[in-house]
């Protein structure tokens, strides 16, 4: 299992790919597979951990250097493995032609014209797995070994039933324009609702935060709590009346949606990217066309059954189901 070098497994804060690697790695170990995880040295895993660095490298200083070192240390041992499952972006794929071990590569990002062409160039280097049908449709010419939704371990998470929810809306994630925090703020202001915004502000998005989000924070109706601990994250997700996800980009999956639904919190989301596949409209929230519809639907979230919301995630996005799918892919490519 080849993880990116930036964030430990499991992550302490931000890290969608790393949660997926965490759930899957431990599930495969529990199923009796012998798994080696290449990840930062401060990772905690049931697998055999190999790390070219003592700890996570979040500042992305020397990005290429660490990426390449991670891939090299894995490929050096390639003969020891039946399959390498790669989550490391562009770093491993081109070099997989140089090893005999099959490489399964999970596509974690959105497709833009350029990266579809990149993967097409290396179409016979790896066996590609998409994380949603939507993502797959953006680069249809690539040969796919499967589509496997990102999983979540619902049993590990707190659940708060509708009657015990608190009276706030939640917007959670990387603070950036793509995730539509400005629209969430507008929904809260126009409906007189409380909004809690939580998430890391990466350097590249600092300007958006400073000029668009920060001026709206009054600490009462609109609060900003920054990047929070895991305990606080689940507290925020489970107690929220609804999770707002007015995204403005083609989300390839969107872990935060399944996190909210797993905690029994309905999602109100724009229909970009994978959203219509991930949210069960009318059962775990509502897929709405625009801000007017989001505002209109806000009252209806109180009629969503929190238990059904969570059960939907248990069935569709379970760790078991993802592990089953990946086992099938591994079996197929390992021969
Ligand atoms: N996350 C977090 N703290 C933050 C921002 C995000 O813990 O400040 C988590 C979030 O809960 C999710 C992951 O990081 O598990 C982000 O994955 P997602 O697919 O939602 O978004 P993206 O990868 O596009 O940022």
Tab-separated table of C-alpha atoms and ligand atoms in Angstrom:
chain	number	residue	atom	x	y	z
A	1	UNK	CA	0.000	0.000	0.000
A	2	UNK	CA	1.731	3.129	-1.236
A	3	UNK	CA	0.420	6.299	0.457
A	4	UNK	CA	1.463	9.892	-0.258
A	5	UNK	CA	4.249	11.176	2.027
A	6	UNK	CA	2.441	14.329	3.226
A	7	UNK	CA	0.082	13.147	5.895
A	8	UNK	CA	0.314	10.344	8.448
A	9	UNK	CA	-2.080	7.403	8.422
A	10	UNK	CA	-4.686	7.880	9.821
A	11	UNK	CA	-4.628	11.684	9.577
A	12	UNK	CA	-4.950	13.867	12.669
A	13	UNK	CA	-6.793	16.502	10.627
A	14	UNK	CA	-7.080	17.094	6.901
A	15	UNK	CA	-6.590	14.024	4.709
A	16	UNK	CA	-9.206	12.319	2.529
A	17	UNK	CA	-6.849	9.910	0.720
A	18	UNK	CA	-5.201	9.006	4.009
A	19	UNK	CA	-8.519	7.975	5.614
A	20	UNK	CA	-9.196	5.691	2.679
A	21	UNK	CA	-5.709	4.158	2.959
A	22	UNK	CA	-6.213	3.702	6.712
A	23	UNK	CA	-9.578	1.934	6.482
A	24	UNK	CA	-8.547	-0.272	3.605
A	25	UNK	CA	-5.115	-1.241	4.928
A	26	UNK	CA	-6.431	-2.334	8.321
A	27	UNK	CA	-9.369	-4.172	6.732
A	28	UNK	CA	-7.035	-6.121	4.450
A	29	UNK	CA	-4.828	-7.056	7.412
A	30	UNK	CA	-7.939	-8.188	9.335
A	31	UNK	CA	-8.860	-10.370	6.365
A	32	UNK	CA	-5.544	-12.181	6.652
A	33	UNK	CA	-3.558	-10.458	3.895
A	34	UNK	CA	0.076	-9.648	4.477
A	35	UNK	CA	0.218	-5.878	3.929
A	36	UNK	CA	3.162	-3.465	3.897
A	37	UNK	CA	2.285	0.221	4.119
A	38	UNK	CA	4.683	2.854	2.731
A	39	UNK	CA	3.731	6.021	4.597
A	40	UNK	CA	5.137	8.632	7.004
A	41	UNK	CA	6.856	7.139	10.058
A	42	UNK	CA	4.333	8.565	12.529
A	43	UNK	CA	1.545	6.517	10.948
A	44	UNK	CA	-0.321	3.975	13.038
A	45	UNK	CA	-1.325	0.816	11.210
A	46	UNK	CA	-1.944	-2.882	11.635
A	47	UNK	CA	0.213	-3.439	8.529
A	48	UNK	CA	3.983	-3.640	8.369
A	49	UNK	CA	4.994	0.049	8.192
A	50	UNK	CA	7.924	1.083	6.012
A	51	UNK	CA	8.804	4.740	5.902
A	52	UNK	CA	11.532	6.723	4.209
A	53	UNK	CA	10.695	9.662	6.548
A	54	UNK	CA	10.248	9.816	10.307
A	55	UNK	CA	7.045	11.835	10.193
A	56	UNK	CA	4.508	13.439	7.879
A	57	UNK	CA	5.802	16.146	5.557
A	58	UNK	CA	2.861	18.552	5.418
A	59	UNK	CA	4.707	21.620	4.231
A	60	UNK	CA	5.341	20.027	0.874
A	61	UNK	CA	8.896	21.311	0.947
A	62	UNK	CA	10.835	19.296	-1.543
A	63	UNK	CA	7.617	17.704	-2.772
A	64	UNK	CA	9.152	15.814	-5.665
A	65	UNK	CA	12.054	14.607	-3.554
A	66	UNK	CA	9.819	12.942	-0.952
A	67	UNK	CA	7.372	11.576	-3.492
A	68	UNK	CA	10.131	9.962	-5.506
A	69	UNK	CA	11.884	8.612	-2.415
A	70	UNK	CA	8.655	6.999	-1.238
A	71	UNK	CA	7.986	5.344	-4.594
A	72	UNK	CA	11.606	4.227	-4.913
A	73	UNK	CA	11.612	2.558	-1.514
A	74	UNK	CA	8.435	0.666	-2.433
A	75	UNK	CA	9.584	-0.316	-5.934
A	76	UNK	CA	12.942	-1.500	-4.588
A	77	UNK	CA	10.997	-4.199	-2.746
A	78	UNK	CA	8.499	-4.756	-5.559
A	79	UNK	CA	9.379	-8.435	-5.976
A	80	UNK	CA	8.172	-9.103	-2.423
A	81	UNK	CA	4.601	-8.130	-3.300
A	82	UNK	CA	1.822	-9.736	-5.360
A	83	UNK	CA	0.237	-6.333	-5.952
A	84	UNK	CA	1.142	-2.709	-5.212
A	85	UNK	CA	-1.854	-0.493	-4.464
A	86	UNK	CA	-0.826	3.062	-5.240
A	87	UNK	CA	-2.462	6.249	-3.885
A	88	UNK	CA	0.435	8.573	-4.626
A	89	UNK	CA	-0.855	10.725	-7.476
A	90	UNK	CA	1.460	10.939	-10.456
A	91	UNK	CA	4.637	9.753	-8.745
A	92	UNK	CA	4.493	5.977	-9.260
A	93	UNK	CA	2.476	5.372	-12.417
A	94	UNK	CA	5.105	6.231	-15.102
A	95	UNK	CA	7.705	3.994	-13.448
A	96	UNK	CA	5.447	0.983	-12.981
A	97	UNK	CA	6.559	-0.180	-16.434
A	98	UNK	CA	9.970	-0.884	-14.902
A	99	UNK	CA	8.712	-3.417	-12.350
A	100	UNK	CA	7.021	-6.784	-12.818
A	101	UNK	CA	4.564	-6.419	-9.936
A	102	UNK	CA	1.126	-5.190	-11.049
A	103	UNK	CA	0.275	-1.672	-9.886
A	104	UNK	CA	-3.322	-0.824	-8.988
A	105	UNK	CA	-3.686	2.946	-8.979
A	106	UNK	CA	-6.636	4.647	-7.315
A	107	UNK	CA	-7.469	7.940	-8.983
A	108	UNK	CA	-8.131	10.356	-6.155
A	109	UNK	CA	-8.344	13.704	-7.910
A	110	UNK	CA	-10.594	15.350	-10.466
A	111	UNK	CA	-9.790	14.964	-14.146
A	112	UNK	CA	-8.709	17.986	-16.071
A	113	UNK	CA	-7.724	17.765	-19.736
A	114	UNK	CA	-4.071	17.404	-18.828
A	115	UNK	CA	-4.162	14.604	-16.336
A	116	UNK	CA	-6.530	12.471	-18.405
A	117	UNK	CA	-3.919	12.685	-21.172
A	118	UNK	CA	-1.218	11.782	-18.630
A	119	UNK	CA	-3.001	8.605	-17.575
A	120	UNK	CA	-3.803	7.729	-21.185
A	121	UNK	CA	-0.091	7.938	-21.983
A	122	UNK	CA	0.551	5.410	-19.210
A	123	UNK	CA	-2.589	3.371	-19.786
A	124	UNK	CA	-0.704	0.068	-19.737
A	125	UNK	CA	1.465	0.938	-16.703
A	126	UNK	CA	-1.256	0.485	-14.118
A	127	UNK	CA	-4.725	-0.900	-13.419
A	128	UNK	CA	-6.879	2.127	-12.728
A	129	UNK	CA	-9.632	2.361	-10.145
A	130	UNK	CA	-12.037	5.298	-10.157
A	131	UNK	CA	-13.710	6.556	-6.962
A	132	UNK	CA	-17.039	7.464	-8.610
A	133	UNK	CA	-18.814	6.872	-11.896
A	134	UNK	CA	-18.734	10.599	-12.429
A	135	UNK	CA	-14.952	10.688	-12.147
A	136	UNK	CA	-14.722	7.772	-14.568
A	137	UNK	CA	-16.954	9.533	-17.084
A	138	UNK	CA	-14.461	12.429	-17.228
A	139	UNK	CA	-11.790	10.223	-18.810
A	140	UNK	CA	-13.795	7.481	-20.536
A	141	UNK	CA	-10.994	6.320	-22.815
A	142	UNK	CA	-8.938	4.925	-19.930
A	143	UNK	CA	-9.233	1.191	-19.185
A	144	UNK	CA	-10.601	0.775	-15.649
A	145	UNK	CA	-10.183	-2.213	-13.366
A	146	UNK	CA	-13.186	-0.975	-11.384
A	147	UNK	CA	-14.976	1.810	-9.573
A	148	UNK	CA	-14.742	1.613	-5.797
A	149	UNK	CA	-16.362	4.219	-3.560
A	150	UNK	CA	-14.294	5.587	-0.711
A	151	UNK	CA	-15.328	3.928	2.555
A	152	UNK	CA	-15.928	4.954	6.139
A	153	UNK	CA	-16.151	2.904	9.328
A	154	UNK	CA	-19.579	3.967	10.550
A	155	UNK	CA	-19.377	1.964	13.786
A	156	UNK	CA	-16.407	4.067	14.925
A	157	UNK	CA	-18.373	7.305	14.685
A	158	UNK	CA	-20.784	9.026	17.028
A	159	UNK	CA	-24.423	9.279	16.045
A	160	UNK	CA	-26.900	11.927	17.139
A	161	UNK	CA	-30.586	11.436	16.404
A	162	UNK	CA	-32.711	14.229	14.940
A	163	UNK	CA	-34.331	15.126	18.273
A	164	UNK	CA	-30.937	15.793	19.854
A	165	UNK	CA	-29.441	17.843	17.043
A	166	UNK	CA	-28.370	21.387	17.792
A	167	UNK	CA	-29.539	24.410	15.905
A	168	UNK	CA	-26.626	25.086	13.596
A	169	UNK	CA	-25.664	24.365	10.008
A	170	UNK	CA	-22.185	23.049	9.283
A	171	UNK	CA	-19.728	23.757	6.454
A	172	UNK	CA	-16.578	21.674	6.864
A	173	UNK	CA	-13.500	21.074	4.715
A	174	UNK	CA	-10.564	22.726	3.025
A	175	UNK	CA	-11.478	26.415	3.064
A	176	UNK	CA	-11.558	27.320	-0.625
A	177	UNK	CA	-13.900	28.713	-3.257
A	178	UNK	CA	-14.434	25.281	-4.861
A	179	UNK	CA	-16.145	24.019	-1.724
A	180	UNK	CA	-18.553	26.982	-1.764
A	181	UNK	CA	-18.123	28.377	1.748
A	182	UNK	CA	-19.300	31.790	0.519
A	183	UNK	CA	-22.569	30.211	-0.630
A	184	UNK	CA	-22.996	28.441	2.713
A	185	UNK	CA	-22.594	31.829	4.394
A	186	UNK	CA	-25.230	33.337	2.122
A	187	UNK	CA	-27.661	30.484	2.890
A	188	UNK	CA	-27.158	31.024	6.627
A	189	UNK	CA	-27.611	34.789	6.389
A	190	UNK	CA	-30.701	34.627	4.202
A	191	UNK	CA	-32.378	32.041	6.432
A	192	UNK	CA	-31.288	33.551	9.751
A	193	UNK	CA	-29.519	30.285	10.644
A	194	UNK	CA	-26.379	29.761	12.670
A	195	UNK	CA	-23.460	28.475	10.626
A	196	UNK	CA	-20.286	26.879	11.930
A	197	UNK	CA	-17.425	26.788	9.453
A	198	UNK	CA	-14.533	24.432	10.210
A	199	UNK	CA	-11.464	23.557	8.221
A	200	UNK	CA	-7.868	24.211	7.427
A	201	UNK	CA	-6.829	27.274	5.446
A	202	UNK	CA	-4.045	26.198	3.134
A	203	UNK	CA	-1.588	28.846	1.961
A	204	UNK	CA	-2.946	28.752	-1.574
A	205	UNK	CA	-6.435	29.595	-0.279
A	206	UNK	CA	-5.465	32.224	2.282
A	207	UNK	CA	-6.618	35.064	0.071
A	208	UNK	CA	-10.090	33.522	-0.329
A	209	UNK	CA	-10.362	33.068	3.430
A	210	UNK	CA	-9.146	36.600	4.232
A	211	UNK	CA	-11.267	38.442	1.675
A	212	UNK	CA	-14.415	36.320	1.368
A	213	UNK	CA	-14.908	34.262	4.534
A	214	UNK	CA	-13.263	36.219	7.358
A	215	UNK	CA	-15.231	39.470	6.890
A	216	UNK	CA	-18.465	37.505	7.408
A	217	UNK	CA	-17.425	35.940	10.717
A	218	UNK	CA	-19.175	37.542	13.668
A	219	UNK	CA	-18.692	34.701	16.164
A	220	UNK	CA	-22.442	34.452	16.661
A	221	UNK	CA	-24.416	33.764	13.532
A	222	UNK	CA	-21.328	32.862	11.492
A	223	UNK	CA	-18.517	31.186	13.443
A	224	UNK	CA	-15.181	29.921	12.242
A	225	UNK	CA	-13.382	27.302	14.338
A	226	UNK	CA	-10.439	26.521	12.022
A	227	UNK	CA	-8.929	23.050	11.835
A	228	UNK	CA	-10.302	20.975	14.691
A	229	UNK	CA	-9.304	17.780	16.531
A	230	UNK	CA	-10.884	14.486	15.515
A	231	UNK	CA	-13.131	14.489	18.580
A	232	UNK	CA	-14.344	17.978	17.800
A	233	UNK	CA	-14.822	17.069	14.122
A	234	UNK	CA	-17.226	14.235	15.021
A	235	UNK	CA	-18.925	16.409	17.585
A	236	UNK	CA	-19.562	19.072	14.929
A	237	UNK	CA	-20.731	16.592	12.296
A	238	UNK	CA	-23.054	14.629	14.536
A	239	UNK	CA	-24.817	17.545	16.246
A	240	UNK	CA	-25.397	19.698	13.152
A	241	UNK	CA	-28.927	20.195	11.862
A	242	UNK	CA	-27.607	19.857	8.302
A	243	UNK	CA	-24.338	19.802	6.419
A	244	UNK	CA	-24.084	22.354	3.599
A	245	UNK	CA	-22.048	21.383	0.556
A	246	UNK	CA	-22.692	24.025	-2.125
A	247	UNK	CA	-19.661	22.983	-4.163
A	248	UNK	CA	-18.561	24.810	-7.287
A	249	UNK	CA	-16.242	22.196	-8.772
A	250	UNK	CA	-16.483	18.643	-10.103
A	251	UNK	CA	-15.938	16.807	-6.795
A	252	UNK	CA	-14.504	13.373	-7.610
A	253	UNK	CA	-15.949	11.879	-4.399
A	254	UNK	CA	-16.207	14.110	-1.309
A	255	UNK	CA	-15.416	12.311	1.968
A	256	UNK	CA	-17.130	15.002	4.040
A	257	UNK	CA	-20.526	14.010	2.626
A	258	UNK	CA	-20.256	10.433	3.865
A	259	UNK	CA	-18.856	11.671	7.179
A	260	UNK	CA	-21.915	13.875	7.723
A	261	UNK	CA	-24.399	11.178	6.688
A	262	UNK	CA	-22.624	8.550	8.812
A	263	UNK	CA	-23.114	10.836	11.805
A	264	UNK	CA	-26.854	10.990	10.992
A	265	UNK	CA	-26.657	14.491	9.531
A	266	UNK	CA	-28.373	15.193	6.193
A	267	UNK	CA	-26.461	16.827	3.370
A	268	UNK	CA	-27.694	19.709	1.227
A	269	UNK	CA	-25.475	19.782	-1.853
A	270	UNK	CA	-25.170	21.158	-5.355
A	271	UNK	CA	-25.244	18.464	-8.068
A	272	UNK	CA	-21.622	18.836	-9.176
A	273	UNK	CA	-19.338	15.871	-9.789
A	274	UNK	CA	-20.096	12.791	-7.717
A	275	UNK	CA	-22.774	14.425	-5.539
A	276	UNK	CA	-25.831	12.719	-7.114
A	277	UNK	CA	-24.102	9.332	-6.626
A	278	UNK	CA	-23.106	9.975	-3.041
A	279	UNK	CA	-26.220	11.665	-1.618
A	280	UNK	CA	-29.461	9.651	-1.722
A	281	UNK	CA	-31.852	12.461	-2.596
A	282	UNK	CA	-34.712	12.574	-0.094
A	283	UNK	CA	-33.162	9.888	2.139
A	284	UNK	CA	-29.790	11.203	3.281
A	285	UNK	CA	-30.303	14.816	2.258
A	286	UNK	CA	-31.153	16.765	-0.872
A	287	UNK	CA	-29.365	17.427	-4.112
A	288	UNK	CA	-30.387	20.967	-5.038
A	289	UNK	CA	-29.849	22.913	-8.247
A	290	UNK	CA	-28.944	26.312	-6.827
A	291	UNK	CA	-28.892	28.513	-3.760
A	292	UNK	CA	-32.622	29.281	-4.005
A	293	UNK	CA	-33.436	25.593	-3.859
A	294	UNK	CA	-30.977	25.052	-1.022
A	295	UNK	CA	-32.763	27.723	0.991
A	296	UNK	CA	-36.159	26.295	0.098
A	297	UNK	CA	-35.117	22.752	1.096
A	298	UNK	CA	-33.607	23.727	4.409
A	299	UNK	CA	-36.801	23.090	6.349
A	300	UNK	CA	-37.198	19.658	4.785
A	301	UNK	CA	-33.939	18.421	6.321
A	302	UNK	CA	-35.726	18.226	9.657
A	303	UNK	CA	-37.872	15.444	8.204
A	304	UNK	CA	-34.863	13.318	7.193
A	305	UNK	CA	-34.562	10.264	9.433
A	306	UNK	CA	-31.053	10.352	10.937
A	307	UNK	CA	-30.971	6.579	11.411
A	308	UNK	CA	-31.809	5.993	7.717
A	309	UNK	CA	-29.126	8.481	6.780
A	310	UNK	CA	-26.520	6.502	8.712
A	311	UNK	CA	-27.819	3.120	7.507
A	312	UNK	CA	-27.529	4.296	3.909
A	313	UNK	CA	-23.803	4.959	4.460
A	314	UNK	CA	-23.391	1.593	6.217
A	315	UNK	CA	-24.665	-0.191	3.133
A	316	UNK	CA	-23.217	1.865	0.295
A	317	UNK	CA	-19.887	3.072	1.694
A	318	UNK	CA	-18.851	0.346	4.106
A	319	UNK	CA	-15.220	-0.612	4.593
A	320	UNK	CA	-16.212	-4.227	3.957
A	321	UNK	CA	-17.713	-3.405	0.615
A	322	UNK	CA	-14.622	-1.417	-0.475
A	323	UNK	CA	-12.332	-4.233	0.730
A	324	UNK	CA	-14.425	-6.791	-1.227
A	325	UNK	CA	-14.154	-4.709	-4.384
A	326	UNK	CA	-10.426	-4.147	-4.027
A	327	UNK	CA	-9.820	-7.834	-3.292
A	328	UNK	CA	-11.575	-8.626	-6.580
A	329	UNK	CA	-9.395	-6.127	-8.422
A	330	UNK	CA	-6.211	-7.457	-6.782
A	331	UNK	CA	-7.188	-11.035	-7.610
A	332	UNK	CA	-7.871	-10.134	-11.219
A	333	UNK	CA	-4.585	-8.296	-11.789
A	334	UNK	CA	-2.369	-10.677	-9.816
A	335	UNK	CA	-3.634	-13.620	-11.879
B	1	LIG	N1	-10.662	17.410	6.889
B	1	LIG	C1	-10.266	17.610	8.194
B	1	LIG	N2	-9.921	18.869	8.582
B	1	LIG	C2	-9.960	19.924	7.749
B	1	LIG	C3	-10.383	19.729	6.419
B	1	LIG	C4	-10.728	18.446	6.010
B	1	LIG	O1	-10.233	16.667	8.993
B	1	LIG	O2	-9.633	21.025	8.164
B	1	LIG	C5	-10.966	16.041	6.445
B	1	LIG	C6	-12.398	15.815	6.023
B	1	LIG	O3	-13.177	15.513	7.169
B	1	LIG	C7	-12.225	14.653	5.043
B	1	LIG	C8	-10.927	15.009	4.337
B	1	LIG	O4	-10.182	15.775	5.263
B	1	LIG	O5	-12.048	13.438	5.740
B	1	LIG	C9	-11.124	15.791	3.056
B	1	LIG	O6	-11.602	14.958	2.066
B	1	LIG	P1	-12.675	15.450	0.983
B	1	LIG	O7	-12.800	14.339	-0.012
B	1	LIG	O8	-13.914	15.878	1.641
B	1	LIG	O9	-12.048	16.764	0.330
B	1	LIG	P2	-10.698	17.133	-0.446
B	1	LIG	O10	-9.830	15.893	-0.514
B	1	LIG	O11	-11.152	17.642	-1.794
B	1	LIG	O12	-10.111	18.215	0.358
